Structures are given as C-alpha cells and as structure tokens.
C-alpha cells in the first residue's frame, strides 16, 4: 500500500477533543485499532460462514452488523491493516489527528448519522464563522456568506446570473432522474451520450460562470467535467437527498445546510472503528481477497492467509478494485464491462498544522476557492477546542494527477505557496504537514468515488447492484442516495444485508 512516509499506516487513537463548496464554500469498548479484536490472517487459517464480506469499510461493516443481527455468521476480509476504507484518521506530530479521507456529513445523510449515534460518536459543526475567500486572477477577495448570495463567490454580475440559471436547470433536470435506475430516465440516452463539459459549454456561456461550475465539478467528483457523463452528474445531484427530500447541487456543495455542515468528534474513522469493535474477530485484517470461486452451492473466498467458505458473498469495494479479483465462473459480461469503465476520481488531502488557527483572528473561516494552484478549495480542519490550527486543502483531478509522482517535499512546497496566497505569510511555516494521496493508496487508487463517463449508465448501469449468482455488491457507488459519501456506503450495506437475508431465507 503506497502511503507517504510521514503518515502512519495505522489510524490515530481516539482523542478527547471536544465536499466542499460550489460556490464557496465513534458504543463499543476502546477505539484504537487494537479494539478490533480480529487479528491478521494466519497462513493456515480457514473459516466456514453464511456470508463472506470483502471489504472492511463502512459498507462492509454495516452489512456485517445487519447480517449478524439477522442471525447469520459472517467473516469480513479487509485488505488493509485497519478498517474504514476511504475513511481514516491520520496522526499529527502534536499528538492530535486529522481526517485523511471522508470527513463531513450534512442534512439528509440520515443513515451515517443514525449509525454514529448508535455507536456514541457525536458531531460538531464545521467551522464556518467569518468570511470565505475567493482567489481569482491573482486577486484575493474575502466575502461574507450571510447575504443574499450565501456562499457564492463574488464574481461579476453576468457570471452570477448565468451560474444561477445553470444551477437551476441542473436541479430541474435531476428531478427527472430515478435514483434507483438513472438509465431509465426519459432523456437518459440524450444525457448519457454527452460529457458534462459539452453541456456546460453550451449553457455556462459567461467565463466566470463556467469557472464556478467547473470548480463545483472538481470539488464534488475529483474529476474534470470532460470525464463525466451528464446523466451521471444529474443522478449524483438527484442522490443528494433522501426519500422525502429532493437532491440539489447546492446541498452537495454548501457548508451550512450542506454536505460539509458537520464533522465527527474524534474524527470520522471513529465510526468504522467502533462498528468493527462490535463485530470482534469476525473482522480479519491484512487479508486482501484474491479469488472468489463457486464450489457446488457455496463459494470459496481466498485471501492472503485465510480461506473462507460461504453460502453468499458480499463484495463491498469500489468497482475498479472489485474487477481485480479473480472470479470462477466468470462474472456476467455486463458486470465486467461496467467495472472496466468506472474509474476512480483523483484526490489528495493536504493538511498544514499551526500552533493556532490564526486566520480566525483575521475574520476568515478557512474556506477558500481558487482558479489556480494545486489546492483549489480549503477548509478549517482544526479540532473543536481550537487547541491548534489545521488548514486542509483538496488536491483534485488534473491537479492531483500532476503531482501523483512528485515528492512529498515538492507537494508541500506547492501547497504552502497556495496557502500563503490565500491566508498570508503566517501560512508559510506550519509546525507539521501531512499528505494523503488516494491515487497512490493501493486498496483505493483514488476517490472519493468511482464515476461513470458517457455511455456507461445506459449500457451497463443495470449491472451495478444486480447479484451475480450468490455474489452481491455493496459500496457507496451502489447507493441510491448519497453516492460517493459515507452515508451512501452505510445505505449500501443496509440494502445488501436485506438482499442477502432474503436470499438465504
């Protein structure tokens, strides 16, 4: 597993510390990794269970919880030496921690909130007091988000008007997309044959409006508009809600009342750590699955150091990684073709740590958006007691790919240059710096989500959740609401557990 050397590959222990704006923008025992009582797989280990679960992220762990509650035996095979998947706490030199992956939750993300509540993991409000910053054309502009424009950056009037029209049109189109089967939308073929960029070029005709929508795209998907199907973007917007609340682009991008509204006390990895602790030795770490073979009426799941015999299998990893497992018999062609065509976004998080959150004294909330640099959006990642300051920047899409092979020192230099542009000379000298490059993480290879380019949903989308015999699919990419988010992962685990319980009877 590739990881920057200054980052521990193990999650930080709990600390007693009391996606980003469009337009602005863990009740079980101890909570360290040792709380997961399952050990590493041994060379001669084997188990027989009702259900083998591939992946110890939120989706796989949620599925395991519900299957155990339904009276079934399970084994969760996790490739990493930790649980959480794309959710991880990273240790800081000062003894604190920061979130290296999924971090925020907001309104209508009901299932992750219910899970966290059941485990005793509290939330706190993302720091959002003070002005946002726009850095555009080399000019730094603080702006108040409490007015009529909210978090929308203060570009020119024509751009604001055009962006508002485009956003409204996207929200309207998204209401026509069924979240459980976007490929059945009346205009699915029309929308799926074009990129988001081609549609934007025809509708975001004012350059500053195009800047705002491009920024929204990279902030949400960690992919460029040219890479995404318009239908997939509309589906993603529709999925940013729940059964009673329509999704909107604004909910995806906002902090207050949006997807970035809150964070978890103790860090987001507290949720999977505490959930895994309730499962005990059902969870096996350092056990990457290599093959899934049908044997009579059951399956043999072979991982490093362990073999599991199961009646059913749940694969709860991103589609591109699920494709790297060897299946016998072969998966249906449609499923394999789907996984060949859903790449991961490109994303990193860079966190600079300071003695204090100095930007607050300057009347800033730590949220900046930019048209240049390696970091195009930032957040205040300081702990709730402000005992130290932390600026977190997203490195995404083309900017992340440009730095995938760069040294940590080179990335740090580029990131700090951006932070100085946004927050002044005090940002130049952090007490520590941590970097998580998900593109280089061996059991993710990107994030936050595997997305669909043009033609994928209409041709292969029906295979996304369709079981292949006794093999079932989970993971945030398979969720009908909050795809790409922690909430979507939890929802997918709940859905697949019901599916398997029904199948097993």
CSV table of C-alpha atoms in Angstrom, one decimal:
chain,number,residue,atom,x,y,z
A,1,UNK,CA,0.0,0.0,0.0
A,2,UNK,CA,1.5,3.2,-1.1
A,3,UNK,CA,1.5,5.9,1.6
A,4,UNK,CA,3.6,9.0,2.3
A,5,UNK,CA,6.3,8.1,4.8
A,6,UNK,CA,5.4,10.7,7.3
A,7,UNK,CA,2.0,9.2,7.7
A,8,UNK,CA,1.5,6.2,10.0
A,9,UNK,CA,-0.4,3.5,8.1
A,10,UNK,CA,-2.4,2.9,11.3
A,11,UNK,CA,-5.3,5.1,12.4
A,12,UNK,CA,-4.8,7.6,15.2
A,13,UNK,CA,-6.4,6.6,18.6
A,14,UNK,CA,-9.4,8.5,19.8
A,15,UNK,CA,-8.6,11.9,21.1
A,16,UNK,CA,-10.7,13.7,23.8
A,17,UNK,CA,-11.1,16.7,21.5
A,18,UNK,CA,-14.1,18.5,22.4
A,19,UNK,CA,-17.1,18.2,-0.4
A,20,UNK,CA,-16.8,21.2,-0.5
A,21,UNK,CA,-18.4,24.5,-1.5
A,22,UNK,CA,-19.7,25.2,-5.2
A,23,UNK,CA,-19.7,28.1,-4.8
A,24,UNK,CA,-17.8,28.6,-1.6
A,25,UNK,CA,-17.7,27.3,0.2
A,26,UNK,CA,-17.2,6.9,17.1
A,27,UNK,CA,-20.8,2.3,21.8
A,28,UNK,CA,-18.2,-0.3,21.9
A,29,UNK,CA,-15.1,-0.6,24.0
A,30,UNK,CA,-11.8,1.1,23.2
A,31,UNK,CA,-11.4,2.8,19.9
A,32,UNK,CA,-7.9,2.3,18.7
A,33,UNK,CA,-7.1,-0.2,16.0
A,34,UNK,CA,-6.4,-2.8,18.8
A,35,UNK,CA,-10.1,-2.6,19.7
A,36,UNK,CA,-10.8,-4.6,16.6
A,37,UNK,CA,-10.3,-8.0,18.3
A,38,UNK,CA,-9.8,-9.8,15.0
A,39,UNK,CA,-6.1,-10.4,14.2
A,40,UNK,CA,-4.2,-10.6,11.0
A,41,UNK,CA,-4.9,-13.8,9.0
A,42,UNK,CA,-2.6,-16.7,9.6
A,43,UNK,CA,-1.1,-18.9,6.9
A,44,UNK,CA,-3.3,-21.9,7.6
A,45,UNK,CA,-6.5,-20.1,8.6
A,46,UNK,CA,-9.9,-21.1,7.3
A,47,UNK,CA,-13.5,-20.4,8.2
A,48,UNK,CA,-17.0,-21.5,7.2
A,49,UNK,CA,-19.7,-18.9,7.5
A,50,UNK,CA,-23.0,-18.0,5.9
A,51,UNK,CA,-21.7,-14.8,4.3
A,52,UNK,CA,-18.2,-13.7,3.4
A,53,UNK,CA,-17.8,-9.9,3.1
A,54,UNK,CA,-15.0,-8.4,1.0
A,55,UNK,CA,-14.0,-5.0,2.4
A,56,UNK,CA,-14.0,-3.6,5.9
A,57,UNK,CA,-15.1,-0.1,5.1
A,58,UNK,CA,-18.4,1.4,6.2
A,59,UNK,CA,-20.4,-0.6,3.6
A,60,UNK,CA,-18.9,-4.0,4.5
A,61,UNK,CA,-19.1,-3.4,8.3
A,62,UNK,CA,-22.7,-2.2,8.1
A,63,UNK,CA,-23.7,-5.2,6.1
A,64,UNK,CA,-21.9,-7.5,8.7
A,65,UNK,CA,-23.7,-5.8,11.6
A,66,UNK,CA,-27.2,-6.3,10.0
A,67,UNK,CA,-26.4,-9.8,8.9
A,68,UNK,CA,-25.3,-10.8,12.4
A,69,UNK,CA,-28.5,-9.1,13.8
A,70,UNK,CA,-30.4,-11.3,11.3
A,71,UNK,CA,-28.8,-14.5,12.8
A,72,UNK,CA,-26.2,-15.1,10.2
A,73,UNK,CA,-22.5,-15.9,10.6
A,74,UNK,CA,-20.1,-13.6,8.7
A,75,UNK,CA,-16.4,-13.0,8.1
A,76,UNK,CA,-15.2,-9.6,6.9
A,77,UNK,CA,-12.0,-9.7,4.9
A,78,UNK,CA,-10.2,-6.4,4.9
A,79,UNK,CA,-7.1,-5.9,2.7
A,80,UNK,CA,-5.6,-3.1,4.8
A,81,UNK,CA,-4.3,-3.3,8.4
A,82,UNK,CA,-7.1,-1.1,9.5
A,83,UNK,CA,-10.8,-0.7,9.0
A,84,UNK,CA,-12.5,2.2,7.4
A,85,UNK,CA,-11.6,2.1,3.7
A,86,UNK,CA,-11.7,5.6,2.3
A,87,UNK,CA,-12.3,6.9,5.9
A,88,UNK,CA,-9.1,7.2,8.0
A,89,UNK,CA,-7.7,9.4,10.8
A,90,UNK,CA,-4.1,10.4,10.4
A,91,UNK,CA,-1.7,11.1,13.3
A,92,UNK,CA,-0.2,14.5,13.7
A,93,UNK,CA,3.2,15.3,15.3
A,94,UNK,CA,1.5,17.2,18.1
A,95,UNK,CA,-0.4,14.1,19.3
A,96,UNK,CA,-3.6,15.1,17.5
A,97,UNK,CA,-5.1,13.7,14.3
A,98,UNK,CA,-6.8,14.8,11.2
A,99,UNK,CA,-9.1,13.2,8.7
A,100,UNK,CA,-7.3,11.9,5.6
A,101,UNK,CA,-10.5,10.7,3.8
A,102,UNK,CA,-14.3,11.0,4.2
A,103,UNK,CA,-14.9,13.7,6.8
A,104,UNK,CA,-18.1,15.7,6.5
A,105,UNK,CA,-21.8,14.9,6.9
A,106,UNK,CA,-24.9,17.1,6.5
A,107,UNK,CA,-28.7,17.3,6.1
A,108,UNK,CA,-30.5,14.2,4.7
A,109,UNK,CA,-27.4,12.0,5.4
A,110,UNK,CA,-29.6,10.1,7.8
A,111,UNK,CA,-28.1,6.6,7.8
A,112,UNK,CA,-24.5,7.6,8.7
A,113,UNK,CA,-25.9,9.9,11.4
A,114,UNK,CA,-28.0,7.1,12.9
A,115,UNK,CA,-25.1,4.7,12.8
A,116,UNK,CA,-22.8,7.2,14.5
A,117,UNK,CA,-25.5,8.0,17.1
A,118,UNK,CA,-25.9,4.3,17.9
A,119,UNK,CA,-22.1,4.0,18.5
A,120,UNK,CA,-21.9,7.1,20.6
A,121,UNK,CA,-19.9,9.2,18.1
A,122,UNK,CA,-21.0,12.8,18.3
A,123,UNK,CA,-20.8,15.5,15.7
A,124,UNK,CA,-19.8,19.2,15.8
A,125,UNK,CA,-20.3,22.0,13.3
A,126,UNK,CA,-17.7,22.6,10.7
A,127,UNK,CA,-16.0,25.9,11.5
A,128,UNK,CA,-17.9,28.4,9.3
A,129,UNK,CA,-17.6,31.8,11.2
A,130,UNK,CA,-16.2,34.7,9.2
A,131,UNK,CA,-15.5,35.4,5.6
A,132,UNK,CA,-14.8,33.0,2.8
A,133,UNK,CA,-12.1,33.7,0.3
A,134,UNK,CA,-12.1,33.9,-3.5
A,135,UNK,CA,-8.6,33.8,-5.1
A,136,UNK,CA,-9.1,34.6,-8.8
A,137,UNK,CA,-6.9,36.1,-11.4
A,138,UNK,CA,-4.3,36.6,-8.7
A,139,UNK,CA,-6.6,38.7,-6.6
A,140,UNK,CA,-7.6,37.7,-3.1
A,141,UNK,CA,-11.2,38.7,-2.2
A,142,UNK,CA,-12.8,38.0,1.2
A,143,UNK,CA,-16.6,37.8,1.1
A,144,UNK,CA,-19.4,37.5,3.6
A,145,UNK,CA,-21.6,34.4,3.2
A,146,UNK,CA,-24.6,35.7,5.2
A,147,UNK,CA,-26.0,37.8,2.5
A,148,UNK,CA,-28.4,37.0,-0.4
A,149,UNK,CA,-25.6,35.2,-2.4
A,150,UNK,CA,-24.7,33.0,0.5
A,151,UNK,CA,-21.5,31.1,-0.2
A,152,UNK,CA,-21.5,32.0,-3.9
A,153,UNK,CA,-18.1,33.7,-4.7
A,154,UNK,CA,-18.4,37.4,-5.8
A,155,UNK,CA,-17.7,37.0,-9.5
A,156,UNK,CA,-19.1,39.5,-11.9
A,157,UNK,CA,-22.9,40.0,-12.1
A,158,UNK,CA,-23.2,38.4,-15.5
A,159,UNK,CA,-21.4,35.3,-14.3
A,160,UNK,CA,-23.6,35.1,-11.2
A,161,UNK,CA,-26.7,35.3,-13.2
A,162,UNK,CA,-25.6,32.7,-15.7
A,163,UNK,CA,-24.4,30.4,-12.9
A,164,UNK,CA,-27.8,30.7,-11.1
A,165,UNK,CA,-29.6,29.8,-14.3
A,166,UNK,CA,-27.4,26.8,-15.0
A,167,UNK,CA,-27.7,25.5,-11.4
A,168,UNK,CA,-31.5,25.8,-11.5
A,169,UNK,CA,-31.6,23.9,-14.8
A,170,UNK,CA,-29.3,21.1,-13.4
A,171,UNK,CA,-31.6,20.8,-10.4
A,172,UNK,CA,-34.7,20.7,-12.5
A,173,UNK,CA,-33.2,18.0,-14.9
A,174,UNK,CA,-32.1,16.0,-11.9
A,175,UNK,CA,-35.7,15.6,-10.7
A,176,UNK,CA,-36.3,13.6,-13.9
A,177,UNK,CA,-33.7,11.0,-13.0
A,178,UNK,CA,-34.8,8.0,-10.9
A,179,UNK,CA,-32.1,7.5,-8.3
A,180,UNK,CA,-32.6,3.7,-8.3
A,181,UNK,CA,-32.3,3.4,-12.1
A,182,UNK,CA,-31.0,6.6,-13.8
A,183,UNK,CA,-30.6,4.8,-17.1
A,184,UNK,CA,-34.4,4.6,-17.3
A,185,UNK,CA,-34.9,8.4,-17.4
A,186,UNK,CA,-36.8,9.6,-20.4
A,187,UNK,CA,-33.8,11.5,-21.7
A,188,UNK,CA,-31.2,9.1,-20.4
A,189,UNK,CA,-29.8,8.3,-23.9
A,190,UNK,CA,-29.5,12.0,-24.7
A,191,UNK,CA,-27.9,13.0,-21.5
A,192,UNK,CA,-25.6,9.9,-21.3
A,193,UNK,CA,-24.1,10.5,-24.7
A,194,UNK,CA,-22.5,13.8,-23.8
A,195,UNK,CA,-20.0,14.9,-21.3
A,196,UNK,CA,-20.8,17.4,-18.5
A,197,UNK,CA,-18.3,19.7,-20.2
A,198,UNK,CA,-20.0,19.7,-23.5
A,199,UNK,CA,-23.3,20.6,-21.8
A,200,UNK,CA,-21.6,23.3,-19.7
A,201,UNK,CA,-20.0,24.8,-22.8
A,202,UNK,CA,-23.5,25.3,-24.3
A,203,UNK,CA,-25.1,26.7,-21.1
A,204,UNK,CA,-22.4,28.3,-18.9
A,205,UNK,CA,-21.6,30.9,-21.5
A,206,UNK,CA,-20.1,33.5,-19.2
A,207,UNK,CA,-16.5,32.6,-18.4
A,208,UNK,CA,-16.9,33.4,-14.7
A,209,UNK,CA,-20.0,31.1,-14.6
A,210,UNK,CA,-18.0,28.3,-16.2
A,211,UNK,CA,-15.3,28.8,-13.6
A,212,UNK,CA,-17.9,28.4,-10.8
A,213,UNK,CA,-19.4,25.2,-12.4
A,214,UNK,CA,-16.0,23.7,-13.2
A,215,UNK,CA,-15.0,24.3,-9.6
A,216,UNK,CA,-18.1,22.6,-8.4
A,217,UNK,CA,-17.4,19.6,-10.6
A,218,UNK,CA,-13.9,19.0,-9.4
A,219,UNK,CA,-14.8,19.7,-5.8
A,220,UNK,CA,-17.6,17.1,-5.9
A,221,UNK,CA,-16.2,14.4,-8.1
A,222,UNK,CA,-12.4,15.0,-8.1
A,223,UNK,CA,-12.7,14.7,-11.9
A,224,UNK,CA,-12.9,17.2,-14.7
A,225,UNK,CA,-16.2,18.0,-16.5
A,226,UNK,CA,-14.8,16.4,-19.7
A,227,UNK,CA,-14.6,13.0,-17.9
A,228,UNK,CA,-18.1,12.8,-16.6
A,229,UNK,CA,-21.4,11.8,-18.3
A,230,UNK,CA,-24.1,14.5,-18.0
A,231,UNK,CA,-26.5,11.7,-16.9
A,232,UNK,CA,-24.2,10.7,-14.1
A,233,UNK,CA,-23.9,14.3,-12.9
A,234,UNK,CA,-27.7,14.6,-12.9
A,235,UNK,CA,-28.0,11.3,-11.0
A,236,UNK,CA,-25.5,12.4,-8.4
A,237,UNK,CA,-27.4,15.6,-7.8
A,238,UNK,CA,-30.7,13.7,-7.5
A,239,UNK,CA,-29.0,11.4,-5.0
A,240,UNK,CA,-28.0,14.3,-2.7
A,241,UNK,CA,-31.2,13.9,-0.6
A,242,UNK,CA,-33.4,11.2,0.8
A,243,UNK,CA,-36.7,9.5,0.1
A,244,UNK,CA,-38.6,12.7,1.1
A,245,UNK,CA,-36.2,15.4,0.1
A,246,UNK,CA,-35.1,16.1,-3.5
A,247,UNK,CA,-31.4,16.4,-4.1
A,248,UNK,CA,-29.8,19.7,-5.2
A,249,UNK,CA,-26.5,20.9,-6.4
A,250,UNK,CA,-26.4,23.4,-3.6
A,251,UNK,CA,-26.7,20.7,-0.9
A,252,UNK,CA,-23.7,18.9,-2.5
A,253,UNK,CA,-21.6,22.0,-2.4
A,254,UNK,CA,-22.5,24.1,0.7
A,255,UNK,CA,-21.1,24.0,4.2
A,256,UNK,CA,-24.0,25.4,6.2
A,257,UNK,CA,-27.1,23.3,5.4
A,258,UNK,CA,-25.0,21.3,3.0
A,259,UNK,CA,-22.9,18.2,2.8
A,260,UNK,CA,-20.0,19.8,4.6
A,261,UNK,CA,-22.0,21.1,7.6
A,262,UNK,CA,-20.6,18.8,10.3
A,263,UNK,CA,-17.7,16.7,11.4
A,264,UNK,CA,-17.3,13.8,13.9
A,265,UNK,CA,-15.8,14.3,17.3
A,266,UNK,CA,-12.7,12.1,17.4
A,267,UNK,CA,-12.6,12.0,13.6
A,268,UNK,CA,-14.7,10.2,11.1
A,269,UNK,CA,-12.8,6.9,11.5
A,270,UNK,CA,-14.3,6.6,15.0
A,271,UNK,CA,-17.5,5.3,13.2
A,272,UNK,CA,-15.9,2.2,11.5
A,273,UNK,CA,-13.5,1.6,14.4
A,274,UNK,CA,-16.4,1.3,16.9
A,275,UNK,CA,-18.6,-0.6,14.5
A,276,UNK,CA,-15.7,-3.1,13.9
A,277,UNK,CA,-15.3,-3.5,17.6
A,278,UNK,CA,-18.9,-4.7,17.9
A,279,UNK,CA,-18.1,-7.4,15.4
A,280,UNK,CA,-14.9,-8.6,17.2
A,281,UNK,CA,-13.0,-11.5,15.5
A,282,UNK,CA,-15.4,-11.6,12.6
A,283,UNK,CA,-13.2,-8.9,11.1
A,284,UNK,CA,-9.9,-10.1,9.6
A,285,UNK,CA,-7.3,-7.5,8.7
A,286,UNK,CA,-4.4,-7.7,6.2
A,287,UNK,CA,-6.4,-10.1,4.1
A,288,UNK,CA,-6.7,-8.9,0.5
A,289,UNK,CA,-9.1,-11.2,-1.4
A,290,UNK,CA,-7.5,-12.7,-4.5
A,291,UNK,CA,-10.3,-15.0,-5.8
A,292,UNK,CA,-13.9,-16.0,-5.4
A,293,UNK,CA,-14.7,-19.5,-6.7
A,294,UNK,CA,-18.1,-21.2,-6.8
A,295,UNK,CA,-17.9,-24.7,-5.4
A,296,UNK,CA,-21.2,-26.6,-5.5
A,297,UNK,CA,-23.8,-24.5,-3.8
A,298,UNK,CA,-21.3,-22.3,-2.0
A,299,UNK,CA,-18.3,-20.1,-2.6
A,300,UNK,CA,-14.6,-20.3,-1.7
A,301,UNK,CA,-13.1,-16.9,-1.0
A,302,UNK,CA,-9.3,-16.9,-1.0
A,303,UNK,CA,-7.4,-14.1,0.7
A,304,UNK,CA,-3.9,-13.7,1.8
A,305,UNK,CA,-3.5,-16.0,4.9
A,306,UNK,CA,-7.1,-17.2,5.0
A,307,UNK,CA,-9.8,-19.1,3.1
A,308,UNK,CA,-13.5,-18.6,3.8
A,309,UNK,CA,-16.2,-21.0,2.7
A,310,UNK,CA,-19.6,-19.2,2.4
A,311,UNK,CA,-23.1,-19.6,1.0
A,312,UNK,CA,-23.1,-16.0,-0.1
A,313,UNK,CA,-20.5,-13.3,-0.8
A,314,UNK,CA,-20.8,-9.5,-0.5
A,315,UNK,CA,-18.2,-7.5,-2.4
A,316,UNK,CA,-18.0,-4.1,-0.8
A,317,UNK,CA,-15.1,-2.4,-2.5
A,318,UNK,CA,-15.1,0.1,-5.4
A,319,UNK,CA,-15.9,-1.3,-8.8
A,320,UNK,CA,-12.4,-0.9,-10.2
A,321,UNK,CA,-11.0,-2.9,-7.3
A,322,UNK,CA,-13.7,-5.5,-7.4
A,323,UNK,CA,-12.6,-6.1,-11.0
A,324,UNK,CA,-9.1,-7.1,-9.8
A,325,UNK,CA,-10.5,-10.2,-8.0
A,326,UNK,CA,-10.4,-13.4,-10.0
A,327,UNK,CA,-13.9,-14.9,-10.3
A,328,UNK,CA,-14.7,-18.5,-11.2
A,329,UNK,CA,-17.0,-18.8,-13.0
A,330,UNK,CA,-16.5,-15.5,-14.8
A,331,UNK,CA,-18.8,-12.7,-13.9
A,332,UNK,CA,-21.6,-11.8,-16.4
A,333,UNK,CA,-20.1,-9.7,-19.2
A,334,UNK,CA,-22.2,-6.7,-18.4
A,335,UNK,CA,-20.8,-6.5,-14.8
A,336,UNK,CA,-17.2,-6.9,-16.0
A,337,UNK,CA,-17.7,-4.3,-18.8
A,338,UNK,CA,-19.2,-1.9,-16.1
A,339,UNK,CA,-16.2,-2.2,-13.9
A,340,UNK,CA,-13.8,-1.7,-16.8
A,341,UNK,CA,-15.5,1.6,-17.4
A,342,UNK,CA,-15.8,3.2,-13.9
A,343,UNK,CA,-12.5,4.9,-12.9
A,344,UNK,CA,-11.8,6.4,-9.6
A,345,UNK,CA,-11.5,10.2,-9.2
A,346,UNK,CA,-8.1,11.6,-8.4
A,347,UNK,CA,-7.8,13.2,-5.0
A,348,UNK,CA,-5.5,14.1,-2.2
A,349,UNK,CA,-5.8,16.0,1.1
A,350,UNK,CA,-3.0,18.2,2.4
A,351,UNK,CA,-3.2,19.4,6.0
A,352,UNK,CA,-0.9,22.1,7.4
A,353,UNK,CA,-0.8,22.3,11.2
A,354,UNK,CA,-0.2,25.5,13.1
A,355,UNK,CA,0.0,26.5,16.8
A,356,UNK,CA,-3.3,28.3,16.4
A,357,UNK,CA,-6.0,28.8,13.7
A,358,UNK,CA,-4.5,32.3,13.0
A,359,UNK,CA,-6.9,33.0,10.1
A,360,UNK,CA,-9.8,33.3,12.5
A,361,UNK,CA,-8.3,36.4,14.1
A,362,UNK,CA,-8.3,37.8,10.6
A,363,UNK,CA,-12.0,37.3,10.3
A,364,UNK,CA,-11.7,34.3,8.0
A,365,UNK,CA,-13.3,30.8,8.3
A,366,UNK,CA,-10.6,29.0,6.5
A,367,UNK,CA,-12.6,28.2,3.4
A,368,UNK,CA,-11.1,29.4,0.1
A,369,UNK,CA,-11.8,28.7,-3.5
A,370,UNK,CA,-9.3,29.4,-6.3
A,371,UNK,CA,-8.9,29.3,-10.1
A,372,UNK,CA,-5.2,28.4,-9.8
A,373,UNK,CA,-2.7,26.4,-7.8
A,374,UNK,CA,-2.5,22.8,-6.7
A,375,UNK,CA,-5.2,23.4,-4.0
A,376,UNK,CA,-8.4,24.9,-5.3
A,377,UNK,CA,-10.5,24.6,-2.1
A,378,UNK,CA,-9.7,24.6,1.6
A,379,UNK,CA,-11.3,24.1,5.0
A,380,UNK,CA,-10.5,24.8,8.6
A,381,UNK,CA,-9.8,21.3,10.0
A,382,UNK,CA,-8.9,22.5,13.5
A,383,UNK,CA,-10.3,20.5,16.4
A,384,UNK,CA,-13.5,21.8,18.1
A,385,UNK,CA,-11.5,23.3,21.0
A,386,UNK,CA,-9.1,25.1,18.7
A,387,UNK,CA,-6.1,23.8,20.6
A,388,UNK,CA,-4.2,24.0,17.4
A,389,UNK,CA,-4.9,25.2,13.9
A,390,UNK,CA,-5.2,23.0,10.8
A,391,UNK,CA,-5.8,24.1,7.2
A,392,UNK,CA,-7.0,21.3,4.9
A,393,UNK,CA,-6.8,21.6,1.2
A,394,UNK,CA,-8.2,19.3,-1.5
A,395,UNK,CA,-5.9,18.4,-4.4
A,396,UNK,CA,-8.2,17.1,-7.2
A,397,UNK,CA,-8.5,15.8,-10.7
A,398,UNK,CA,-5.9,17.3,-13.1
A,399,UNK,CA,-4.0,19.0,-10.2
A,400,UNK,CA,-3.7,15.7,-8.3
A,401,UNK,CA,-2.6,13.7,-11.3
A,402,UNK,CA,0.1,16.3,-12.0
A,403,UNK,CA,1.5,15.6,-8.5
A,404,UNK,CA,0.9,11.9,-8.1
A,405,UNK,CA,4.6,11.1,-8.8
A,406,UNK,CA,6.0,14.2,-7.1
A,407,UNK,CA,8.0,14.1,-3.9
A,408,UNK,CA,6.3,15.0,-0.7
A,409,UNK,CA,8.5,18.0,-0.3
A,410,UNK,CA,7.5,19.2,-3.8
A,411,UNK,CA,3.8,18.8,-3.0
A,412,UNK,CA,4.3,20.5,0.4
A,413,UNK,CA,6.0,23.5,-1.3
A,414,UNK,CA,3.3,23.9,-3.8
A,415,UNK,CA,0.5,23.6,-1.2
A,416,UNK,CA,2.1,26.1,1.2
A,417,UNK,CA,2.6,28.6,-1.7
A,418,UNK,CA,-1.2,28.4,-2.2
A,419,UNK,CA,-1.9,28.8,1.5
A,420,UNK,CA,0.3,31.9,1.6
A,421,UNK,CA,-1.7,33.3,-1.3
A,422,UNK,CA,-4.9,32.6,0.5
A,423,UNK,CA,-4.1,33.3,4.1
A,424,UNK,CA,-0.9,35.3,4.2
A,425,UNK,CA,2.7,34.8,5.3
A,426,UNK,CA,1.7,33.1,8.6
A,427,UNK,CA,0.7,30.0,6.5
A,428,UNK,CA,4.3,29.7,5.3
A,429,UNK,CA,5.6,27.9,8.4
A,430,UNK,CA,3.4,25.1,9.7
A,431,UNK,CA,4.5,23.0,12.7
A,432,UNK,CA,3.8,19.9,10.7
A,433,UNK,CA,2.3,18.8,7.4
A,434,UNK,CA,0.5,15.6,6.4
A,435,UNK,CA,-0.4,14.4,2.9
A,436,UNK,CA,-2.8,11.7,1.9
A,437,UNK,CA,-2.7,10.8,-1.9
A,438,UNK,CA,-5.5,8.4,-2.5
A,439,UNK,CA,-4.3,7.8,-6.1
A,440,UNK,CA,-1.2,6.2,-4.6
A,441,UNK,CA,-3.1,4.2,-1.9
A,442,UNK,CA,-3.0,0.5,-3.1
A,443,UNK,CA,-6.5,-0.5,-2.0
A,444,UNK,CA,-8.3,2.6,-3.2
A,445,UNK,CA,-6.4,4.0,-6.1
A,446,UNK,CA,-8.3,7.3,-6.0
A,447,UNK,CA,-11.5,8.7,-4.7
A,448,UNK,CA,-13.9,9.9,-3.5
A,449,UNK,CA,-16.0,7.7,-5.8
A,450,UNK,CA,-15.8,5.6,-9.0
A,451,UNK,CA,-17.7,7.7,-11.6
A,452,UNK,CA,-19.4,7.0,-14.9
A,453,UNK,CA,-18.1,8.5,-18.2
A,454,UNK,CA,-20.6,8.9,-21.1
A,455,UNK,CA,-22.4,5.7,-22.2
A,456,UNK,CA,-21.7,3.7,-19.1
A,457,UNK,CA,-25.0,4.1,-17.2
A,458,UNK,CA,-27.3,3.5,-20.1
A,459,UNK,CA,-25.4,0.5,-21.4
A,460,UNK,CA,-24.2,-1.2,-18.2
A,461,UNK,CA,-25.8,0.6,-15.2
A,462,UNK,CA,-28.3,-2.2,-14.5
A,463,UNK,CA,-25.3,-4.4,-13.5
A,464,UNK,CA,-24.2,-2.1,-10.7
A,465,UNK,CA,-26.3,-3.8,-8.0
A,466,UNK,CA,-27.5,-6.9,-9.8
A,467,UNK,CA,-26.2,-10.0,-8.0
A,468,UNK,CA,-24.0,-12.4,-9.9
A,469,UNK,CA,-25.4,-15.7,-8.7
A,470,UNK,CA,-24.6,-15.7,-4.9
A,471,UNK,CA,-22.3,-12.7,-5.2
A,472,UNK,CA,-23.8,-9.4,-4.1
A,473,UNK,CA,-22.5,-5.8,-4.5
A,474,UNK,CA,-22.2,-3.0,-2.0
A,475,UNK,CA,-20.1,0.1,-1.6
A,476,UNK,CA,-21.0,3.8,-1.8
A,477,UNK,CA,-21.1,3.6,-5.7
A,478,UNK,CA,-24.1,1.3,-5.4
A,479,UNK,CA,-26.2,3.5,-3.2
A,480,UNK,CA,-29.3,5.2,-4.5
A,481,UNK,CA,-28.8,8.2,-2.1
A,482,UNK,CA,-25.6,10.0,-1.3
A,483,UNK,CA,-23.5,8.1,-3.7
A,484,UNK,CA,-19.8,8.8,-3.1
A,485,UNK,CA,-20.3,9.8,0.6
A,486,UNK,CA,-20.1,7.9,3.9
A,487,UNK,CA,-23.9,8.0,4.1
A,488,UNK,CA,-24.1,6.2,0.7
A,489,UNK,CA,-21.7,3.5,2.0
A,490,UNK,CA,-23.9,2.8,5.0
A,491,UNK,CA,-27.0,2.8,3.0
A,492,UNK,CA,-25.5,0.3,0.6
A,493,UNK,CA,-24.5,-2.0,3.5
A,494,UNK,CA,-28.1,-1.9,4.8
A,495,UNK,CA,-29.5,-2.6,1.4
A,496,UNK,CA,-27.2,-5.5,0.6
A,497,UNK,CA,-27.8,-7.1,4.1
A,498,UNK,CA,-31.6,-7.2,3.4
A,499,UNK,CA,-30.9,-8.6,0.0
A,500,UNK,CA,-28.8,-11.4,1.3
A,501,UNK,CA,-31.1,-12.2,4.2
A,502,UNK,CA,-34.0,-12.5,1.8
A,503,UNK,CA,-31.9,-14.8,-0.4
A,504,UNK,CA,-30.8,-17.0,2.5
A,505,UNK,CA,-34.3,-17.2,3.9
